[in-house]
Coordinates of C-alpha atoms and ligand atoms in Angstrom, one line a residue:
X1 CA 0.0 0.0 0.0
X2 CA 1.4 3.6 -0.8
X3 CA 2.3 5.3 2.4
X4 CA 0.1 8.4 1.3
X5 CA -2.8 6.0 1.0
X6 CA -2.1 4.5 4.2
X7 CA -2.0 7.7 5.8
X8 CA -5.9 8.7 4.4
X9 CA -7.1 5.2 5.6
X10 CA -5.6 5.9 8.7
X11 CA -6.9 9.3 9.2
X12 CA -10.4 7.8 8.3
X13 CA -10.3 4.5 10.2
X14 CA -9.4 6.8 13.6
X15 CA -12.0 9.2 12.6
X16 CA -15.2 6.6 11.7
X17 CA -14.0 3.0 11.0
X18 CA -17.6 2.3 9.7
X19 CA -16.5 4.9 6.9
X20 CA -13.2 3.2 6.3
X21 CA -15.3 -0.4 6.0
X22 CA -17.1 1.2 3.5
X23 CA -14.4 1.7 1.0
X24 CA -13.8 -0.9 -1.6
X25 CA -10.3 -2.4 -2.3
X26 CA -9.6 0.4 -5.1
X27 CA -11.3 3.1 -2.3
X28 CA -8.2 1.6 0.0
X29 CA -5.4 1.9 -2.5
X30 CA -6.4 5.4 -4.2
X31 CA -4.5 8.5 -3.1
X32 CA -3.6 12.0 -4.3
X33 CA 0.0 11.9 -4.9
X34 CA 1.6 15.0 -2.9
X35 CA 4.9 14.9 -4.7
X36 CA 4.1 14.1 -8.5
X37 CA 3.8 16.8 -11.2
X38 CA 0.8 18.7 -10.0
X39 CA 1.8 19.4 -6.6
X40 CA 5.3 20.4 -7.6
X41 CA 4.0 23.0 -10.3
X42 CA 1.6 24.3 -7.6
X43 CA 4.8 24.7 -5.5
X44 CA 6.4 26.8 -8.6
X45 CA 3.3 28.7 -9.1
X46 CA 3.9 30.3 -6.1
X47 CA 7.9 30.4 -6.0
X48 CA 8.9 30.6 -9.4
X49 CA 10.1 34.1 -10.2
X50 CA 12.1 33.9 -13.1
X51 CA 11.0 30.8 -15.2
X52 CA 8.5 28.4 -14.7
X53 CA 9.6 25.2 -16.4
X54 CA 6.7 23.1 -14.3
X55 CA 3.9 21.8 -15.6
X56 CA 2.5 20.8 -19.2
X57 CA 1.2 23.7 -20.8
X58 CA 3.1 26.0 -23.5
X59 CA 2.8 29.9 -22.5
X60 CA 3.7 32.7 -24.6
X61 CA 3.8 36.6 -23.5
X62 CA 3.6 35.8 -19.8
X63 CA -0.1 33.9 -20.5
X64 CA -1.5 30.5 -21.9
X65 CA 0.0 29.8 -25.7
X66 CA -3.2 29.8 -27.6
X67 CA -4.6 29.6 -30.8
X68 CA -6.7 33.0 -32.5
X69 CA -9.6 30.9 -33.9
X70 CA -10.4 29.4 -30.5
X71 CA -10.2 32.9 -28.7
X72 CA -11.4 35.0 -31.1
X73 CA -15.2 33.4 -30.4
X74 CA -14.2 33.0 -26.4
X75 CA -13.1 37.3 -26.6
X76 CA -14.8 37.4 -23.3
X77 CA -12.5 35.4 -21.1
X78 CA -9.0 36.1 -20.2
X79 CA -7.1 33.0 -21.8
X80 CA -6.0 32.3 -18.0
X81 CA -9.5 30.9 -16.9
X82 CA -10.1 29.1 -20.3
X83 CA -6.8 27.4 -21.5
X84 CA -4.8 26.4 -18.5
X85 CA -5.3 22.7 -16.9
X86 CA -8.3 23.3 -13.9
X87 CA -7.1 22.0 -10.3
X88 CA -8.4 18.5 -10.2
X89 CA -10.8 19.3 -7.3
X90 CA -12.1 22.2 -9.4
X91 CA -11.6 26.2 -9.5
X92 CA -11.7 26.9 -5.5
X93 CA -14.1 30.3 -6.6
X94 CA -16.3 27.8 -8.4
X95 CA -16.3 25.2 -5.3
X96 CA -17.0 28.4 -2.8
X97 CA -19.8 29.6 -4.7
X98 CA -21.6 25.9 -5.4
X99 CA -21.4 25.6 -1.8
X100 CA -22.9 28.5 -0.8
X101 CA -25.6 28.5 -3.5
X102 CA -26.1 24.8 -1.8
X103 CA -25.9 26.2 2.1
X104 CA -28.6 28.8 0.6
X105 CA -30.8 26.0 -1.1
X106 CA -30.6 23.5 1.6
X107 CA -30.9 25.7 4.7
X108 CA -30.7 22.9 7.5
X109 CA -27.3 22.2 5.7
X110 CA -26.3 25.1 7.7
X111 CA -25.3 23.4 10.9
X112 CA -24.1 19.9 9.4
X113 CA -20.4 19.3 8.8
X114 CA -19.7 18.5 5.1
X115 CA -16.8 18.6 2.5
X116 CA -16.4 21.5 0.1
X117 CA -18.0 20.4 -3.3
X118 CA -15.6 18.7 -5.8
X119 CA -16.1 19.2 -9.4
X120 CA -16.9 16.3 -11.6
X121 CA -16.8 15.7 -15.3
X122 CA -20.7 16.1 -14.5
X123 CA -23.0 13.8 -12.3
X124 CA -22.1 10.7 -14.0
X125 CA -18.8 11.5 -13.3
X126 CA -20.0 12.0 -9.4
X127 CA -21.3 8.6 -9.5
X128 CA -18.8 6.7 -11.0
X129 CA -16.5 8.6 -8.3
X130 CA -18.8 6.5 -5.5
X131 CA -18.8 3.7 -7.5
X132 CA -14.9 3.3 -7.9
X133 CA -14.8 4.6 -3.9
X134 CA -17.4 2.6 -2.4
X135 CA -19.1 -0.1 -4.5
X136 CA -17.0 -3.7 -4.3
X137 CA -17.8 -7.6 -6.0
X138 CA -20.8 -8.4 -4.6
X139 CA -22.3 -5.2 -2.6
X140 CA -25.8 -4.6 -2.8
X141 CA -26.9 -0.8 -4.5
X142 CA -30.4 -0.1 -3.4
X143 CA -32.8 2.3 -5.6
X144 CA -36.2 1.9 -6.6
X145 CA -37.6 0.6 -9.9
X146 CA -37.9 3.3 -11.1
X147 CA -34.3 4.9 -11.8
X148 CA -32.4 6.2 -14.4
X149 CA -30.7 3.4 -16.8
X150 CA -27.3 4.6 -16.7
X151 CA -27.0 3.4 -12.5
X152 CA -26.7 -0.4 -13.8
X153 CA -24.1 0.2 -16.0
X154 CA -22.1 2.7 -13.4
X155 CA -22.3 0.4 -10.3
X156 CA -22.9 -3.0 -11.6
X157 CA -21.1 -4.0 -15.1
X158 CA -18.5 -1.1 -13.7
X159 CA -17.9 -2.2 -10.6
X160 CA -19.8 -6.0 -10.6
X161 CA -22.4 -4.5 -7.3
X162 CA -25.5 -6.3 -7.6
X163 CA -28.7 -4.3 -7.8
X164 CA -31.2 -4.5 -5.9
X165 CA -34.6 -2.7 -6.8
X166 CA -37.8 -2.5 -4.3
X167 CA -41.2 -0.5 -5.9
X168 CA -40.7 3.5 -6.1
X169 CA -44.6 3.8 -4.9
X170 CA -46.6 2.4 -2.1
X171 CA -50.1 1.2 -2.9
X172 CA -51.1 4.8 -1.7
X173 CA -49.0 6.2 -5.0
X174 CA -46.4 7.6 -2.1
X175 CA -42.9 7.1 -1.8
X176 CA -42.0 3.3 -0.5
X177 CA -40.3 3.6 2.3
X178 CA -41.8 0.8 4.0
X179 CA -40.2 -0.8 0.7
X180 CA -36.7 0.5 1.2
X181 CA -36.3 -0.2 4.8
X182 CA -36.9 -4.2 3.5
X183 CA -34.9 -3.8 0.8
X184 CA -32.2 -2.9 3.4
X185 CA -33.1 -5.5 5.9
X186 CA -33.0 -8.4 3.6
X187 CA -29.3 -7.4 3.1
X188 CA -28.7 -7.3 6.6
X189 CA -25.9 -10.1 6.4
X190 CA -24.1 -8.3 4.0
X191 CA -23.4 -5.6 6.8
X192 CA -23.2 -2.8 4.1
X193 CA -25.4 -1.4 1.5
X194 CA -25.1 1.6 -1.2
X195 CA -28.3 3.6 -1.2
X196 CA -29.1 5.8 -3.9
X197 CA -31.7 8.3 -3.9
X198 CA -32.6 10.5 -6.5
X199 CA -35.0 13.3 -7.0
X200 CA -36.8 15.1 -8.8
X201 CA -36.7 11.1 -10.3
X202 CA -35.8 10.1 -13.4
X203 CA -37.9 8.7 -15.3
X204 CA -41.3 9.5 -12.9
X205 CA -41.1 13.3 -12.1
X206 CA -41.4 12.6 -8.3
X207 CA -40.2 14.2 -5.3
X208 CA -41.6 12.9 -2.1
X209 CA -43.5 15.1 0.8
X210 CA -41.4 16.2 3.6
X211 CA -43.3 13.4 5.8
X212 CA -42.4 11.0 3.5
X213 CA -38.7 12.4 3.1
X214 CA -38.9 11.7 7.1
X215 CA -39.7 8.0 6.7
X216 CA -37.2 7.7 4.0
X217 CA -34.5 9.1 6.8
X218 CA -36.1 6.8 9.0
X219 CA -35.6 3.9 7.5
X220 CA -31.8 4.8 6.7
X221 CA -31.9 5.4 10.2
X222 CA -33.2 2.0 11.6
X223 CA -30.8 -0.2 9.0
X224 CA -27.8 1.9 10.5
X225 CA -29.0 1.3 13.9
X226 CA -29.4 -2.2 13.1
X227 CA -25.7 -2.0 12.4
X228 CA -25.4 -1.6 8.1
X229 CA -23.1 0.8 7.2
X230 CA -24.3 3.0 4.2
X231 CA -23.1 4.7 2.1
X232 CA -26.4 7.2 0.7
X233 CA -26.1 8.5 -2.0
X234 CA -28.7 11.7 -2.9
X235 CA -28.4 12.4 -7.0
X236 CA -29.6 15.8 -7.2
X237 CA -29.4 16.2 -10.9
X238 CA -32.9 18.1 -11.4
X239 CA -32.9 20.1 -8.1
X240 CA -34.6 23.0 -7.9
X241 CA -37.3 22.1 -10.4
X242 CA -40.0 21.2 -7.6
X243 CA -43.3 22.8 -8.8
X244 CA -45.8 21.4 -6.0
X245 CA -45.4 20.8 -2.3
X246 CA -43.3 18.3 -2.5
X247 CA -39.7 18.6 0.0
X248 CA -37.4 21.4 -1.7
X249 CA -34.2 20.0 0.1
X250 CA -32.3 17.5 -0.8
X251 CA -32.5 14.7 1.4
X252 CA -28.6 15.2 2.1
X253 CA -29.2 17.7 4.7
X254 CA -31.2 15.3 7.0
X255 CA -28.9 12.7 6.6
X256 CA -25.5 14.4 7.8
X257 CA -24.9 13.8 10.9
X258 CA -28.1 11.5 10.9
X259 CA -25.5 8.2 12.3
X260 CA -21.9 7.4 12.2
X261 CA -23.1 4.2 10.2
X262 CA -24.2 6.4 7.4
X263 CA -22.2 8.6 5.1
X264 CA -24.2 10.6 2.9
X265 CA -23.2 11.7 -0.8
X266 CA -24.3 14.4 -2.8
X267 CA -24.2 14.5 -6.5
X268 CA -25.4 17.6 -8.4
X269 CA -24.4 19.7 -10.9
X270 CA -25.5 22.7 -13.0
X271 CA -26.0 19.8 -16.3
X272 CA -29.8 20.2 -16.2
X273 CA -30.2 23.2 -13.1
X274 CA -28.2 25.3 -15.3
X275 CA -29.5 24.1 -18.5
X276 CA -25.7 22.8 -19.5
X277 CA -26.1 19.8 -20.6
X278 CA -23.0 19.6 -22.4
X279 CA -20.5 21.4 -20.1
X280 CA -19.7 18.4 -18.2
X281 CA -19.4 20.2 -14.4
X282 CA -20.9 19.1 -11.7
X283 CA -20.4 18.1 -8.0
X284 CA -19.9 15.6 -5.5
X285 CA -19.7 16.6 -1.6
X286 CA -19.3 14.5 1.5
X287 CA -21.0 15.1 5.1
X288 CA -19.1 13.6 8.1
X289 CA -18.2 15.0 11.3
X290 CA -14.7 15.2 11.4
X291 CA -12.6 17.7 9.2
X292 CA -9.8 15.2 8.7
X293 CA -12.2 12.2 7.2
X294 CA -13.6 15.1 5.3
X295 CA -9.8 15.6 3.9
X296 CA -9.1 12.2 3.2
X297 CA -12.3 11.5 1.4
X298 CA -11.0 14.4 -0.6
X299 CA -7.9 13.3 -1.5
X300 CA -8.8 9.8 -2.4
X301 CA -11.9 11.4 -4.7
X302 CA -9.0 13.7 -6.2
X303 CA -7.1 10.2 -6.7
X304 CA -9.7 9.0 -8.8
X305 CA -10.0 11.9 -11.4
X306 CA -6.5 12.2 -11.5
X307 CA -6.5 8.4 -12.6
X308 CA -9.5 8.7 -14.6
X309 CA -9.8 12.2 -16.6
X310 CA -6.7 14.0 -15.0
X311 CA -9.1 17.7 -14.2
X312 CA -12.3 18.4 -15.7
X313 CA -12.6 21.0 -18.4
X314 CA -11.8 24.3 -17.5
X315 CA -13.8 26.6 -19.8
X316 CA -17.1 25.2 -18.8
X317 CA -16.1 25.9 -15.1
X318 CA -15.4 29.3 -16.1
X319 CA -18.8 30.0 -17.9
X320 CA -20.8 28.1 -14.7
X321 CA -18.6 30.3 -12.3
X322 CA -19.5 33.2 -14.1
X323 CA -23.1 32.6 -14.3
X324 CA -23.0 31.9 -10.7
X325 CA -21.6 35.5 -9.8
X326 CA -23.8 37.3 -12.3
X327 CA -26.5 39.8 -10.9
X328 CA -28.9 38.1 -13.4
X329 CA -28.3 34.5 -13.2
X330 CA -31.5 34.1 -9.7
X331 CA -34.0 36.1 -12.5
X332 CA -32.6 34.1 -15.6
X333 CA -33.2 30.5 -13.7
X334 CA -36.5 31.8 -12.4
X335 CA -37.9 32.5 -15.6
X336 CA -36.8 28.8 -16.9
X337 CA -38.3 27.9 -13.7
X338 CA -41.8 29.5 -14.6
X339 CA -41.6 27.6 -18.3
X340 CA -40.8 24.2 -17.0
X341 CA -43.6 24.4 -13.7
X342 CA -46.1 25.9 -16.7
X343 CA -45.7 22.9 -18.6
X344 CA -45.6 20.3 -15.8
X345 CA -49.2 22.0 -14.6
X346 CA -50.5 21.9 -18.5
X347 CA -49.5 18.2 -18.9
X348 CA -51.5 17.2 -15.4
X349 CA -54.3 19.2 -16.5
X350 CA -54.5 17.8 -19.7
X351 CA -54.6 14.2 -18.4
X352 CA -57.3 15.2 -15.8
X353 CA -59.8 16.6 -18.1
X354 CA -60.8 12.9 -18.3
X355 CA -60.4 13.6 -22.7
X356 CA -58.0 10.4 -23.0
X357 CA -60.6 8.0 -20.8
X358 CA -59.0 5.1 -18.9
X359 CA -56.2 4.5 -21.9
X360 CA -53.7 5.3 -19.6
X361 CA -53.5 6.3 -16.0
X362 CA -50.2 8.2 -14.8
X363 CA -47.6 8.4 -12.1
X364 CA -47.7 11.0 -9.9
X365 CA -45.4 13.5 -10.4
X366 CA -44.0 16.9 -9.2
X367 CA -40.7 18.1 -10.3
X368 CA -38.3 17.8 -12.6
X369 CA -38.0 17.4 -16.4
X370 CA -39.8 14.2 -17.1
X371 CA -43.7 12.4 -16.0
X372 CA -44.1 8.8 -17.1
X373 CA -48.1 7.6 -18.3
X374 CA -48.7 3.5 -16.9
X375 CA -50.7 2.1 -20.3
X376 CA -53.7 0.0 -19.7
X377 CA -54.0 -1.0 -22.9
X378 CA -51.0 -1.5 -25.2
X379 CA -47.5 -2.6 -24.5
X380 CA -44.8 0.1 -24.1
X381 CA -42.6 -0.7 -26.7
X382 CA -45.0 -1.3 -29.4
X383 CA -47.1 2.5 -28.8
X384 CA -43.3 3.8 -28.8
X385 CA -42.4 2.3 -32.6
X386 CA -45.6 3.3 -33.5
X387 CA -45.8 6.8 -32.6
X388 CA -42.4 7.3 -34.3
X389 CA -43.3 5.7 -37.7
X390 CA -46.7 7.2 -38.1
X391 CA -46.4 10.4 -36.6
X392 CA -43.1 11.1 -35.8
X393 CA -43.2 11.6 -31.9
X394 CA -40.6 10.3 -30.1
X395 CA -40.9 9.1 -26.7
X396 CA -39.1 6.8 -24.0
X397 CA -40.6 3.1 -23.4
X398 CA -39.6 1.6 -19.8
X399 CA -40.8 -2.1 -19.4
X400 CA -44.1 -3.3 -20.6
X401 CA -46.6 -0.3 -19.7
X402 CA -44.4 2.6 -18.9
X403 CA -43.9 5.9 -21.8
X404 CA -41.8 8.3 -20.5
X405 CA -42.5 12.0 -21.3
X406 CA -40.2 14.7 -21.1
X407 CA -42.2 18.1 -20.8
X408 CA -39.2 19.5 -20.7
X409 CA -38.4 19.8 -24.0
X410 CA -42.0 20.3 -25.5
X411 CA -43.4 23.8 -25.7
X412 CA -46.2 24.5 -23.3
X413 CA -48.6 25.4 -26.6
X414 CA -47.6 22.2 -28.6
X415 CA -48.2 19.7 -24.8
X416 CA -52.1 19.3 -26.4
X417 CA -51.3 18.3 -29.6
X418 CA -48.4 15.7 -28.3
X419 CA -50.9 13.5 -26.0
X420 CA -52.9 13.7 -28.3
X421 CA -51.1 12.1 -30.9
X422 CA -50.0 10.0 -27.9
X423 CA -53.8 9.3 -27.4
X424 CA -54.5 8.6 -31.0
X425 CA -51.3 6.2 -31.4
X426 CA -52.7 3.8 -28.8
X427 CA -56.3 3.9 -30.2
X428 CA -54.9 2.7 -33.8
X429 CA -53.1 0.0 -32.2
X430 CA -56.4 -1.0 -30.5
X431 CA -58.4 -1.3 -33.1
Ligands
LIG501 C1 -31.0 11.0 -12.5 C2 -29.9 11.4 -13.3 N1 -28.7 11.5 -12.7 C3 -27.6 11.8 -13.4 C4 -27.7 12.1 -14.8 C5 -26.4 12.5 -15.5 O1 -26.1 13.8 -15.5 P1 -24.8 14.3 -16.3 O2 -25.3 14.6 -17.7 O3 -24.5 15.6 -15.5 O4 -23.7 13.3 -16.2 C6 -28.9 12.1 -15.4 C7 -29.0 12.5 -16.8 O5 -29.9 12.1 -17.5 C8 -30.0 11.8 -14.7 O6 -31.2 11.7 -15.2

């Protein structure tokens, strides 16, 4: 084991030993090298007076060597926050502000003990990061049915976890909870579990009520007490987006400091807050009690990207970081805000004016980008083909009766006219 690996897994077995159980094998071995390249350039950064022969990059004039027909369409930003490599954790000013926007989001944050946020290539990126961490041969990853595709792939054929999936709705159409909390219990033996929770979901549109966010907690609560160290996950990728009175934290803040058993994850990002799909920044942020484990679980994420994508790009951190401190970003997002809530109100009243009958019913939703209609009456798949072919609408099947809808990229004026053709499509395969 490398002594500077050693050191982190010391540091975070003295400070919670459940924490250092949780790591996998490559979670043990991964550390931030102190004395490679990047930590003896920072060193010149700082020292170097006359010539700075560190890292990498080529400079020219005193500033980053660069090429006119990139900059002359990027005139807006000094080539210094564009061209140069970003720190692998991220721009500190970009970190600072993310956490704050978060501390002002998440108000009971405010008094919980968690890391600064690390920028990711994006939230995929986040989750891989937990998976390469955390997820080991064999460990169970807990979500409901109902989850976006891309987990399997990230946790399971990534990282060989086996997933485990319990009913995202109770027979009352609420968040299971009751269904988590066995989930959890009929992995007791394993003694440790990854939980991932993530809302506004993908592909339903659902956020749970705060009481139901309680029983959630709860039932984190009484697997932990019960002695299964978690690691919880919370993939905020659509935060924000919460049109009804649904919770409008993230579920992180409850559960810092909920148990030492339990070591809660964000993963957000601006990818769909910020409408940014394609930057590629986003987030991932510890909560534990101690400042050192807080560290080390820094470092060793910081291991990872430097093993995996070195430091994520640095001109979309600049563009996010300058959004961020921009007098008009709050109005801009709140006007994308009122689009998005207009058309997840015009889809739910368009499937309670009782025009489409008893076709379809459809899950409740909240938040986010997407709702997802339950057919009564025609498989999935085949209403999906068909409404490509004969009418050119696209839409998402999930298993035999679910269509996923995103609302979020339909104008509110054309939402009509798309379940209706919806409508239509499962009336000519019907006949
Ligand atoms: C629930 C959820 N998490 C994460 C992601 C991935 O986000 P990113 O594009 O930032 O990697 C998505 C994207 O569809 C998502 O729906």
């Amino acid at each position: 084991m490398n002594p500077l690996a050693q050191q982190l897994n010391d540091t975070i077995q003295r400070d919670n030993p459940n924490i250092h159980a949780m790591l996998s094998r490559l979670g043990r071995q991964i550390y931030f090298p102190k004395e490679g390249i990047l930590s003896q350039s920072a060193e010149a950064g700082s020292k170097a007076k006359q010539f700075n022969a560190t890292i990498g990059i080529a400079t020219e004039g005193g500033i980053p060597m660069h090429l006119d027909v990139i900059q002359e369409t990027l005139s807006a930003y000094n080539p210094k926050d564009i061209y140069p490599y970003a720190p692998p954790a991220g721009k500190p000013e970009l970190r600072k502000l993310w956490k704050e926007k978060m501390l002002k989001e998440n108000p009971s944050l405010a008094d919980k003990h968690t890391s600064m946020p690390i920028a990711t290539n994006a939230l995929t990126h986040g989750l891989s990061i937990v998976a390469d961490l955390f997820a080991e041969e064999g460990d169970v990853v807990i979500m409901p049915d109902k989850n976006w595709e891309n987990y399997e792939l990230t946790f399971s054929i990534r990282r060989g976890a086996e997933m485990v999936y319990y009913p995202l709705y109770d027979d009352n159409w609420m968040f299971n909870s009751a269904g988590l909390r066995e989930a959890l219990f009929a992995h007791r033996d394993k003694g440790k579990a990854i939980v991932v929770l993530n809302f506004p979901n993908n592909p339903t549109g659902y956020t749970p009520g705060r009481e139901e966010g309680q029983a959630i907690v709860k039932a984190i609560l009484e697997a932990a007490e019960a002695g299964m160290r978690l690691v919880v996950v919370t993939d905020d990728a659509y935060f924000g987006l919460f049109f009804e009175d649904s919770m409008h934290e993230s579920l992180f803040s409850s559960l810092a400091s909920l148990h030492p058993n339990v070591l809660p994850v964000k993963v957000d990002g601006a990818t769909k807050e910020e409408y940014v799909w394609g930057f590629r920044v986003g987030f991932i942020t510890y909560a534990a009690e101690s400042e050192a484990l807080l560290a080390a679980l820094e470092q060793k994420t910081m291991g990872i990207i430097r093993a995996t994508i070195s430091s994520g790009p640095h001109p979309s951190q600049t563009f996010i970081l300058r959004a961020l401190q921009s007098p008009e970003f709050e109005a801009q997002k709140q006007e994308k805000y009122r689009i998005m809530k207009a058309r997840a109100n015009k889809v739910k009243a368009l499937l309670d004016s009782g025009k489409y009958g008893d076709v379809w019913s459809y899950y409740p939703f909240n938040s986010g980008y997407f709702m997802c209609l339950k057919l009564n009456t025609v498989p999935a798949e085949q209403l999906r083909t068909h409404l490509l072919d004969a009418y050119g609408v696209g839409t998402i099947a999930l298993g035999d009766t679910d269509l996923r809808v995103a609302f979020s990229c339909i104008e509110e004026a054309d939402l009509e006219k798309l379940f209706d053709t919806i409508y239509q499509g499962v009336l000519d395969i019907s006949q």
